Amino acid sequence: MNPRQLFLQHLAQTTDFPLLIEIEKAEGVYMYGPEGKKYLDLIAGIGVSNVGHRHPKVVEATKAQLDQYMHLMVYGEYVQTPQSQLAKALVDTLPEALDNVYLVNSGSEAIEGAIKLAKRYTGRPNIISCVNAYHGSSHGALSVGGNEIFKRAYRPLLPGIGHIVYGGFTDLEKINEDTAAVIIETIQGEAGIMVACSTYFQALRKRCDETGTLLICDEIQCGFGRTGKFWAFEHFGMEPDVVCCAKGMGGGMPIGAFIAKKEVMKSFANNPLLGHITTFGGHPVSCAASLATIQILQEENLIDQVESKANLFKKLLVHPKIKSIRNKGLMMAVEFESFEVLKPIIDRAIELGVITDWFLFCDDSMRIAPPLIITEEQIQDACKIILEAINDPLSN
């Protein structure tokens, strides 16, 4: 059987209509099929490949660590240089109070750990998240998700979960002395790139302070330079108590983290000890890749280029069928009339060699989140193909 047949026969499917794009190689902003067909990747593995596919420095760091050691012991027991160096590099990007890192395997696991931490530290039962939030697909992460379509088949979920409207000031009164934490995507991703104002985030911070509630910022999609700052919360003049990250963190390798002040994180060390455990969290090879990713973002000034590249997309993507473009940096949503209009355009763009998709809770908008290394010439090429797909009779 060929790889496609094996895929369909033996890999668990998540839809009845997978894309079935077969990739043999990826490099930079491009992926290549078995017969050499080239795809320009405008979604970066859903915000993962911020420094591009197989960045040479990430590959070099990964290979070097493979020559030293791989898994040694469950997280937190042995002194492993890649973990320690990465934790220091992460802390150096953050406000002074956020000085303690718990390394995990994925975004969902970072959310699970942050929820546990908030309950353990505060001793409170309730968590508040936002309507149309997406925080992952594991049981706890799904519980704090904000869209019932994805939740109803798995109820009962965690108790004590409430929801507020992202950007809605009046809902802040729902935060009270029983609330362990508010967990919020700094930029709402799967809702279709929704961006609240600085005044809202400052009011949210104030309400959390008034009630002794931890503020958890989910930066899993929007962190690591995606919005034009290393962390998206930097745009809004406030500081969270806990930051969750993953996706763009590993340069293509699986890794995540939740980060808080040491006083808060110490809650996991006693009553019970080993209050949070992960076998593969902080895998040394992934840590080496993540450290290289941070260094690339800083040394190649990729974050400083984000805004101008986003503006070029907005300048070029002009068409009567495009209703609006929402964005924070290179986290973009191109809005069309409906999913029925958008889906054939996405399909045709893929045939023409540009990969985009839509959002879980906003299926009338095209996702654009390319590797941050994308050049102006590559942006021009991508936009030309998208406009060609919009105009193609097969898309209409």
CSV table of C-alpha atoms in Angstrom, one decimal:
chain,number,residue,atom,x,y,z
A,1,MET,CA,0.0,0.0,0.0
A,2,ASN,CA,1.2,3.5,-0.8
A,3,PRO,CA,1.5,6.2,2.0
A,4,ARG,CA,-2.0,7.6,1.2
A,5,GLN,CA,-3.6,4.3,1.5
A,6,LEU,CA,-1.8,3.6,4.7
A,7,PHE,CA,-2.9,7.0,6.0
A,8,LEU,CA,-6.5,6.2,5.3
A,9,GLN,CA,-6.3,2.7,6.5
A,10,HIS,CA,-4.4,3.0,9.8
A,11,LEU,CA,-4.3,6.6,11.0
A,12,ALA,CA,-7.2,7.8,13.1
A,13,GLN,CA,-9.1,10.4,11.1
A,14,THR,CA,-10.4,13.7,12.5
A,15,THR,CA,-12.7,14.4,9.6
A,16,ASP,CA,-14.4,12.5,6.8
A,17,PHE,CA,-12.6,14.8,4.3
A,18,PRO,CA,-8.9,15.2,5.1
A,19,LEU,CA,-6.9,17.4,2.8
A,20,LEU,CA,-4.7,14.4,1.8
A,21,ILE,CA,-1.8,16.7,0.7
A,22,GLU,CA,1.3,14.5,0.8
A,23,ILE,CA,4.5,16.3,1.7
A,24,GLU,CA,8.0,14.8,1.2
A,25,LYS,CA,10.1,17.8,2.2
A,26,ALA,CA,9.7,21.3,3.7
A,27,GLU,CA,12.1,24.2,3.9
A,28,GLY,CA,11.7,27.9,4.6
A,29,VAL,CA,8.1,28.9,3.6
A,30,TYR,CA,7.7,26.0,1.2
A,31,MET,CA,6.5,22.4,1.3
A,32,TYR,CA,7.1,20.0,-1.5
A,33,GLY,CA,5.0,17.0,-2.7
A,34,PRO,CA,6.3,13.7,-3.9
A,35,GLU,CA,6.6,14.8,-7.5
A,36,GLY,CA,8.1,18.2,-6.7
A,37,LYS,CA,4.9,20.2,-6.5
A,38,LYS,CA,5.7,23.4,-4.4
A,39,TYR,CA,3.3,24.8,-1.9
A,40,LEU,CA,3.8,28.2,-0.2
A,41,ASP,CA,2.7,27.7,3.4
A,42,LEU,CA,0.7,30.6,4.6
A,43,ILE,CA,-0.5,29.0,7.9
A,44,ALA,CA,2.9,27.7,9.2
A,45,GLY,CA,1.4,24.5,10.6
A,46,ILE,CA,-1.2,26.7,12.4
A,47,GLY,CA,1.2,29.2,13.8
A,48,VAL,CA,4.0,26.7,14.6
A,49,SER,CA,6.8,27.3,12.1
A,50,ASN,CA,7.4,31.0,13.0
A,51,VAL,CA,11.0,30.7,11.9
A,52,GLY,CA,10.1,28.6,8.9
A,53,HIS,CA,10.4,25.0,8.1
A,54,ARG,CA,13.7,23.4,9.1
A,55,HIS,CA,15.5,26.6,9.9
A,56,PRO,CA,19.2,25.7,9.6
A,57,LYS,CA,19.9,26.9,13.2
A,58,VAL,CA,17.1,24.8,14.6
A,59,VAL,CA,18.2,21.8,12.7
A,60,GLU,CA,21.8,22.3,13.9
A,61,ALA,CA,20.7,22.7,17.5
A,62,THR,CA,18.5,19.6,17.3
A,63,LYS,CA,21.3,17.4,15.8
A,64,ALA,CA,23.8,18.6,18.4
A,65,GLN,CA,21.5,17.7,21.2
A,66,LEU,CA,20.8,14.3,19.7
A,67,ASP,CA,24.5,13.6,20.0
A,68,GLN,CA,24.4,14.4,23.7
A,69,TYR,CA,21.3,12.7,25.1
A,70,MET,CA,17.5,12.4,24.6
A,71,HIS,CA,15.0,11.5,27.3
A,72,LEU,CA,16.6,10.9,30.7
A,73,MET,CA,13.9,11.2,33.4
A,74,VAL,CA,10.5,12.7,34.1
A,75,TYR,CA,10.5,16.5,34.1
A,76,GLY,CA,11.9,18.3,37.1
A,77,GLU,CA,14.2,15.6,38.6
A,78,TYR,CA,17.5,15.9,36.7
A,79,VAL,CA,19.5,19.0,35.9
A,80,GLN,CA,19.4,19.1,32.1
A,81,THR,CA,21.2,22.0,30.5
A,82,PRO,CA,18.8,22.4,27.5
A,83,GLN,CA,15.9,22.9,30.0
A,84,SER,CA,17.7,25.3,32.2
A,85,GLN,CA,19.1,27.4,29.3
A,86,LEU,CA,15.6,27.6,27.7
A,87,ALA,CA,13.9,28.5,31.0
A,88,LYS,CA,16.4,31.4,31.4
A,89,ALA,CA,15.9,32.6,27.8
A,90,LEU,CA,12.1,32.5,28.2
A,91,VAL,CA,12.3,34.4,31.5
A,92,ASP,CA,14.5,37.1,29.9
A,93,THR,CA,11.7,37.9,27.4
A,94,LEU,CA,9.1,38.4,30.2
A,95,PRO,CA,8.3,40.9,33.0
A,96,GLU,CA,10.4,40.4,36.1
A,97,ALA,CA,7.7,38.7,38.1
A,98,LEU,CA,7.3,35.9,35.6
A,99,ASP,CA,10.4,34.0,36.6
A,100,ASN,CA,9.5,30.3,36.8
A,101,VAL,CA,8.9,28.0,33.9
A,102,TYR,CA,7.1,24.6,33.8
A,103,LEU,CA,8.0,22.8,30.5
A,104,VAL,CA,5.4,20.5,28.9
A,105,ASN,CA,4.7,18.9,25.5
A,106,SER,CA,2.0,21.0,23.9
A,107,GLY,CA,-0.4,23.9,24.2
A,108,SER,CA,-3.2,21.8,25.6
A,109,GLU,CA,-0.9,20.5,28.3
A,110,ALA,CA,0.2,24.0,29.2
A,111,ILE,CA,-3.5,24.9,29.7
A,112,GLU,CA,-4.1,21.9,31.8
A,113,GLY,CA,-1.1,22.7,34.0
A,114,ALA,CA,-2.1,26.4,34.3
A,115,ILE,CA,-5.7,25.5,35.4
A,116,LYS,CA,-4.4,23.1,38.0
A,117,LEU,CA,-1.9,25.7,39.2
A,118,ALA,CA,-4.6,28.4,39.6
A,119,LYS,CA,-6.8,26.1,41.6
A,120,ARG,CA,-4.0,24.8,43.8
A,121,TYR,CA,-2.5,28.3,44.5
A,122,THR,CA,-5.8,30.1,45.2
A,123,GLY,CA,-7.8,27.2,46.8
A,124,ARG,CA,-10.7,28.4,44.7
A,125,PRO,CA,-13.1,26.2,42.6
A,126,ASN,CA,-14.0,28.3,39.6
A,127,ILE,CA,-12.4,29.2,36.3
A,128,ILE,CA,-13.7,31.9,33.8
A,129,SER,CA,-12.9,31.9,30.1
A,130,CYS,CA,-14.3,33.6,27.1
A,131,VAL,CA,-17.1,32.9,24.6
A,132,ASN,CA,-15.6,31.5,21.4
A,133,ALA,CA,-12.3,30.8,23.1
A,134,TYR,CA,-10.2,27.8,22.0
A,135,HIS,CA,-7.6,26.5,24.5
A,136,GLY,CA,-7.1,23.0,23.2
A,137,SER,CA,-8.8,19.6,22.9
A,138,SER,CA,-7.9,17.7,26.1
A,139,HIS,CA,-10.6,17.3,28.7
A,140,GLY,CA,-9.7,20.3,30.9
A,141,ALA,CA,-8.7,22.5,28.0
A,142,LEU,CA,-11.9,21.7,26.2
A,143,SER,CA,-13.9,22.5,29.4
A,144,VAL,CA,-12.6,26.1,29.3
A,145,GLY,CA,-13.2,26.4,25.6
A,146,GLY,CA,-16.0,28.7,24.7
A,147,ASN,CA,-17.9,27.0,21.8
A,148,GLU,CA,-20.5,24.5,22.6
A,149,ILE,CA,-20.3,22.7,19.2
A,150,PHE,CA,-17.0,21.1,20.2
A,151,LYS,CA,-18.0,20.4,23.8
A,152,ARG,CA,-21.5,18.9,23.8
A,153,ALA,CA,-20.5,15.4,22.8
A,154,TYR,CA,-18.1,15.2,25.7
A,155,ARG,CA,-20.1,16.4,28.6
A,156,PRO,CA,-20.0,16.3,31.6
A,157,LEU,CA,-16.8,18.3,31.5
A,158,LEU,CA,-15.1,20.2,34.4
A,159,PRO,CA,-17.6,21.9,36.8
A,160,GLY,CA,-17.2,25.5,37.8
A,161,ILE,CA,-16.5,26.9,34.4
A,162,GLY,CA,-18.1,30.3,33.5
A,163,HIS,CA,-17.8,32.5,30.4
A,164,ILE,CA,-17.4,36.2,29.7
A,165,VAL,CA,-17.5,38.0,26.4
A,166,TYR,CA,-14.0,38.8,25.1
A,167,GLY,CA,-13.7,42.6,25.1
A,168,GLY,CA,-16.9,43.0,27.1
A,169,PHE,CA,-16.6,45.3,30.1
A,170,THR,CA,-19.9,44.6,31.8
A,171,ASP,CA,-19.0,40.8,32.1
A,172,LEU,CA,-16.0,41.6,34.3
A,173,GLU,CA,-18.4,41.7,37.3
A,174,LYS,CA,-18.7,37.9,36.9
A,175,ILE,CA,-15.2,37.6,38.3
A,176,ASN,CA,-15.4,37.2,42.0
A,177,GLU,CA,-13.8,35.8,45.1
A,178,ASP,CA,-14.6,32.2,44.1
A,179,THR,CA,-12.8,32.7,40.8
A,180,ALA,CA,-9.4,30.9,40.8
A,181,ALA,CA,-8.4,32.3,37.4
A,182,VAL,CA,-9.6,34.0,34.2
A,183,ILE,CA,-8.0,32.4,31.2
A,184,ILE,CA,-8.0,34.4,28.1
A,185,GLU,CA,-6.5,34.2,24.6
A,186,THR,CA,-4.6,37.6,24.4
A,187,ILE,CA,-5.7,37.6,20.7
A,188,GLN,CA,-8.7,35.3,20.0
A,189,GLY,CA,-7.5,32.9,17.3
A,190,GLU,CA,-10.2,30.4,16.3
A,191,ALA,CA,-12.8,33.1,16.8
A,192,GLY,CA,-11.3,34.7,13.7
A,193,ILE,CA,-8.6,37.0,15.0
A,194,MET,CA,-10.5,39.2,17.5
A,195,VAL,CA,-8.5,41.9,19.2
A,196,ALA,CA,-9.7,43.7,22.4
A,197,CYS,CA,-8.5,47.2,23.3
A,198,SER,CA,-5.9,48.1,25.9
A,199,THR,CA,-8.5,49.7,28.1
A,200,TYR,CA,-10.3,46.3,28.3
A,201,PHE,CA,-7.2,44.4,29.3
A,202,GLN,CA,-6.3,47.0,31.9
A,203,ALA,CA,-9.8,46.7,33.3
A,204,LEU,CA,-9.6,42.9,33.3
A,205,ARG,CA,-6.3,43.2,35.2
A,206,LYS,CA,-7.8,45.5,37.7
A,207,ARG,CA,-10.8,43.3,38.4
A,208,CYS,CA,-8.5,40.3,38.8
A,209,ASP,CA,-6.4,42.2,41.3
A,210,GLU,CA,-9.5,43.3,43.2
A,211,THR,CA,-10.8,39.7,43.6
A,212,GLY,CA,-7.4,38.0,44.1
A,213,THR,CA,-7.9,36.1,40.8
A,214,LEU,CA,-5.0,34.9,38.7
A,215,LEU,CA,-5.0,36.2,35.1
A,216,ILE,CA,-3.8,33.5,32.6
A,217,CYS,CA,-2.9,34.7,29.1
A,218,ASP,CA,-3.0,32.0,26.5
A,219,GLU,CA,-0.3,33.0,24.0
A,220,ILE,CA,-0.2,29.6,22.3
A,221,GLN,CA,-1.0,31.0,18.9
A,222,CYS,CA,-0.1,34.7,19.4
A,223,GLY,CA,3.2,34.4,21.2
A,224,PHE,CA,6.7,34.1,19.9
A,225,GLY,CA,6.6,37.2,17.6
A,226,ARG,CA,3.5,36.4,15.7
A,227,THR,CA,1.9,39.8,16.5
A,228,GLY,CA,4.9,42.1,16.2
A,229,LYS,CA,5.9,41.8,19.9
A,230,PHE,CA,7.5,38.7,21.4
A,231,TRP,CA,4.3,38.3,23.6
A,232,ALA,CA,1.0,39.7,22.5
A,233,PHE,CA,0.1,41.0,25.9
A,234,GLU,CA,2.9,43.6,25.5
A,235,HIS,CA,0.6,45.5,23.1
A,236,PHE,CA,-1.9,46.2,25.9
A,237,GLY,CA,0.0,47.7,28.8
A,238,MET,CA,-0.7,44.9,31.3
A,239,GLU,CA,1.0,41.9,32.8
A,240,PRO,CA,-0.6,38.4,33.3
A,241,ASP,CA,0.1,36.2,36.3
A,242,VAL,CA,0.5,33.1,34.1
A,243,VAL,CA,1.5,32.8,30.5
A,244,CYS,CA,0.9,29.7,28.4
A,245,CYS,CA,2.9,29.1,25.2
A,246,ALA,CA,3.6,26.4,22.6
A,247,LYS,CA,3.1,26.3,18.8
A,248,GLY,CA,5.8,28.8,17.6
A,249,MET,CA,7.9,28.0,20.6
A,250,GLY,CA,9.7,24.9,19.2
A,251,GLY,CA,10.7,25.9,15.7
A,252,GLY,CA,8.8,22.8,14.5
A,253,MET,CA,9.5,20.6,17.5
A,254,PRO,CA,6.8,19.7,20.0
A,255,ILE,CA,7.0,21.7,23.2
A,256,GLY,CA,5.0,24.0,25.5
A,257,ALA,CA,5.2,25.8,28.8
A,258,PHE,CA,3.3,27.7,31.4
A,259,ILE,CA,5.1,30.4,33.2
A,260,ALA,CA,4.4,32.2,36.5
A,261,LYS,CA,6.2,33.7,39.5
A,262,LYS,CA,8.2,31.2,41.7
A,263,GLU,CA,5.9,31.8,44.7
A,264,VAL,CA,2.9,30.6,42.7
A,265,MET,CA,4.7,27.7,40.9
A,266,LYS,CA,5.9,26.3,44.3
A,267,SER,CA,2.3,25.2,44.9
A,268,PHE,CA,3.1,22.0,42.9
A,269,ALA,CA,6.0,21.0,45.3
A,270,ASN,CA,3.9,20.0,48.3
A,271,ASN,CA,0.5,18.8,49.5
A,272,PRO,CA,0.8,16.8,47.3
A,273,LEU,CA,4.4,16.7,46.2
A,274,LEU,CA,4.7,16.1,42.4
A,275,GLY,CA,1.5,18.1,42.1
A,276,HIS,CA,2.0,18.2,38.3
A,277,ILE,CA,3.9,15.5,36.4
A,278,THR,CA,4.9,15.1,32.8
A,279,THR,CA,7.1,12.3,31.5
A,280,PHE,CA,8.3,13.9,28.2
A,281,GLY,CA,7.8,17.6,29.2
A,282,GLY,CA,10.9,19.7,28.5
A,283,HIS,CA,12.3,17.0,26.2
A,284,PRO,CA,16.0,18.0,25.7
A,285,VAL,CA,15.8,17.9,21.9
A,286,SER,CA,12.7,20.1,21.8
A,287,CYS,CA,14.3,22.5,24.4
A,288,ALA,CA,17.4,22.8,22.2
A,289,ALA,CA,15.2,23.6,19.2
A,290,SER,CA,13.2,26.1,21.2
A,291,LEU,CA,16.3,27.9,22.5
A,292,ALA,CA,17.5,28.2,18.9
A,293,THR,CA,14.1,29.6,17.9
A,294,ILE,CA,14.3,32.4,20.5
A,295,GLN,CA,17.8,33.3,19.3
A,296,ILE,CA,16.7,33.4,15.7
A,297,LEU,CA,13.7,35.7,16.4
A,298,GLN,CA,16.0,38.0,18.3
A,299,GLU,CA,19.1,37.9,16.2
A,300,GLU,CA,17.4,38.1,12.8
A,301,ASN,CA,15.1,40.9,13.8
A,302,LEU,CA,12.1,39.0,12.5
A,303,ILE,CA,9.7,40.5,15.1
A,304,ASP,CA,10.5,44.0,13.9
A,305,GLN,CA,9.5,43.1,10.4
A,306,VAL,CA,6.1,41.7,11.2
A,307,GLU,CA,4.1,44.9,10.9
A,308,SER,CA,5.4,45.9,7.5
A,309,LYS,CA,4.8,42.4,6.2
A,310,ALA,CA,1.3,42.4,7.5
A,311,ASN,CA,0.6,45.8,5.9
A,312,LEU,CA,1.8,44.5,2.6
A,313,PHE,CA,-0.7,41.6,2.8
A,314,LYS,CA,-3.5,44.2,3.5
A,315,LYS,CA,-2.3,46.4,0.7
A,316,LEU,CA,-2.3,43.6,-1.9
A,317,LEU,CA,-5.4,41.6,-0.8
A,318,VAL,CA,-8.0,44.0,-2.2
A,319,HIS,CA,-11.0,42.5,-4.0
A,320,PRO,CA,-14.8,43.0,-4.0
A,321,LYS,CA,-15.3,39.6,-2.5
A,322,ILE,CA,-13.0,40.5,0.5
A,323,LYS,CA,-15.2,42.2,3.1
A,324,SER,CA,-12.5,43.0,5.6
A,325,ILE,CA,-9.1,42.0,7.0
A,326,ARG,CA,-8.6,41.7,10.8
A,327,ASN,CA,-5.2,41.3,12.1
A,328,LYS,CA,-2.6,41.8,14.8
A,329,GLY,CA,0.7,41.5,13.0
A,330,LEU,CA,0.9,38.3,10.9
A,331,MET,CA,-2.1,36.8,12.7
A,332,MET,CA,-4.7,37.6,10.0
A,333,ALA,CA,-8.3,36.8,9.1
A,334,VAL,CA,-9.5,37.7,5.5
A,335,GLU,CA,-13.3,37.8,5.7
A,336,PHE,CA,-15.6,36.7,2.9
A,337,GLU,CA,-19.4,36.5,2.5
A,338,SER,CA,-19.7,32.9,3.8
A,339,PHE,CA,-18.0,29.5,4.1
A,340,GLU,CA,-19.6,28.6,0.8
A,341,VAL,CA,-17.8,31.4,-0.9
A,342,LEU,CA,-14.5,30.9,1.0
A,343,LYS,CA,-14.0,27.1,0.7
A,344,PRO,CA,-13.7,26.9,-3.1
A,345,ILE,CA,-11.2,29.7,-3.0
A,346,ILE,CA,-9.1,27.9,-0.4
A,347,ASP,CA,-9.3,24.7,-2.4
A,348,ARG,CA,-8.3,26.5,-5.7
A,349,ALA,CA,-5.4,28.3,-3.9
A,350,ILE,CA,-4.0,25.0,-2.7
A,351,GLU,CA,-4.2,23.6,-6.3
A,352,LEU,CA,-2.3,26.7,-7.4
A,353,GLY,CA,0.3,26.2,-4.7
A,354,VAL,CA,-0.7,28.4,-1.7
A,355,ILE,CA,-1.9,26.8,1.5
A,356,THR,CA,-4.4,28.6,3.7
A,357,ASP,CA,-7.5,27.5,5.7
A,358,TRP,CA,-10.3,28.9,7.8
A,359,PHE,CA,-11.0,29.1,11.6
A,360,LEU,CA,-12.9,26.7,13.8
A,361,PHE,CA,-15.4,29.3,15.0
A,362,CYS,CA,-15.3,31.6,12.1
A,363,ASP,CA,-15.6,29.7,8.8
A,364,ASP,CA,-16.2,32.8,6.6
A,365,SER,CA,-12.6,34.0,7.1
A,366,MET,CA,-9.3,32.8,5.6
A,367,ARG,CA,-6.5,32.2,8.0
A,368,ILE,CA,-3.1,33.8,7.1
A,369,ALA,CA,-0.3,33.2,9.5
A,370,PRO,CA,2.9,32.6,7.5
A,371,PRO,CA,6.3,31.9,8.8
A,372,LEU,CA,7.7,35.2,10.0
A,373,ILE,CA,10.7,34.7,7.6
A,374,ILE,CA,8.4,35.3,4.6
A,375,THR,CA,9.9,37.9,2.2
A,376,GLU,CA,8.1,40.7,0.4
A,377,GLU,CA,8.5,38.9,-2.9
A,378,GLN,CA,6.9,35.7,-1.4
A,379,ILE,CA,4.0,37.8,0.0
A,380,GLN,CA,3.5,39.3,-3.5
A,381,ASP,CA,3.5,35.8,-5.0
A,382,ALA,CA,1.0,34.5,-2.4
A,383,CYS,CA,-1.4,37.4,-2.8
A,384,LYS,CA,-1.3,37.1,-6.6
A,385,ILE,CA,-2.3,33.4,-6.3
A,386,ILE,CA,-5.1,34.1,-3.8
A,387,LEU,CA,-6.5,36.8,-6.0
A,388,GLU,CA,-6.3,34.4,-9.0
A,389,ALA,CA,-8.1,31.8,-6.9
A,390,ILE,CA,-10.9,34.3,-6.1
A,391,ASN,CA,-11.3,35.2,-9.7
A,392,ASP,CA,-11.1,31.6,-11.0
A,393,PRO,CA,-14.4,30.4,-12.5
A,394,LEU,CA,-13.9,27.1,-10.6
A,395,SER,CA,-14.2,29.1,-7.3
A,396,ASN,CA,-17.4,30.8,-8.3
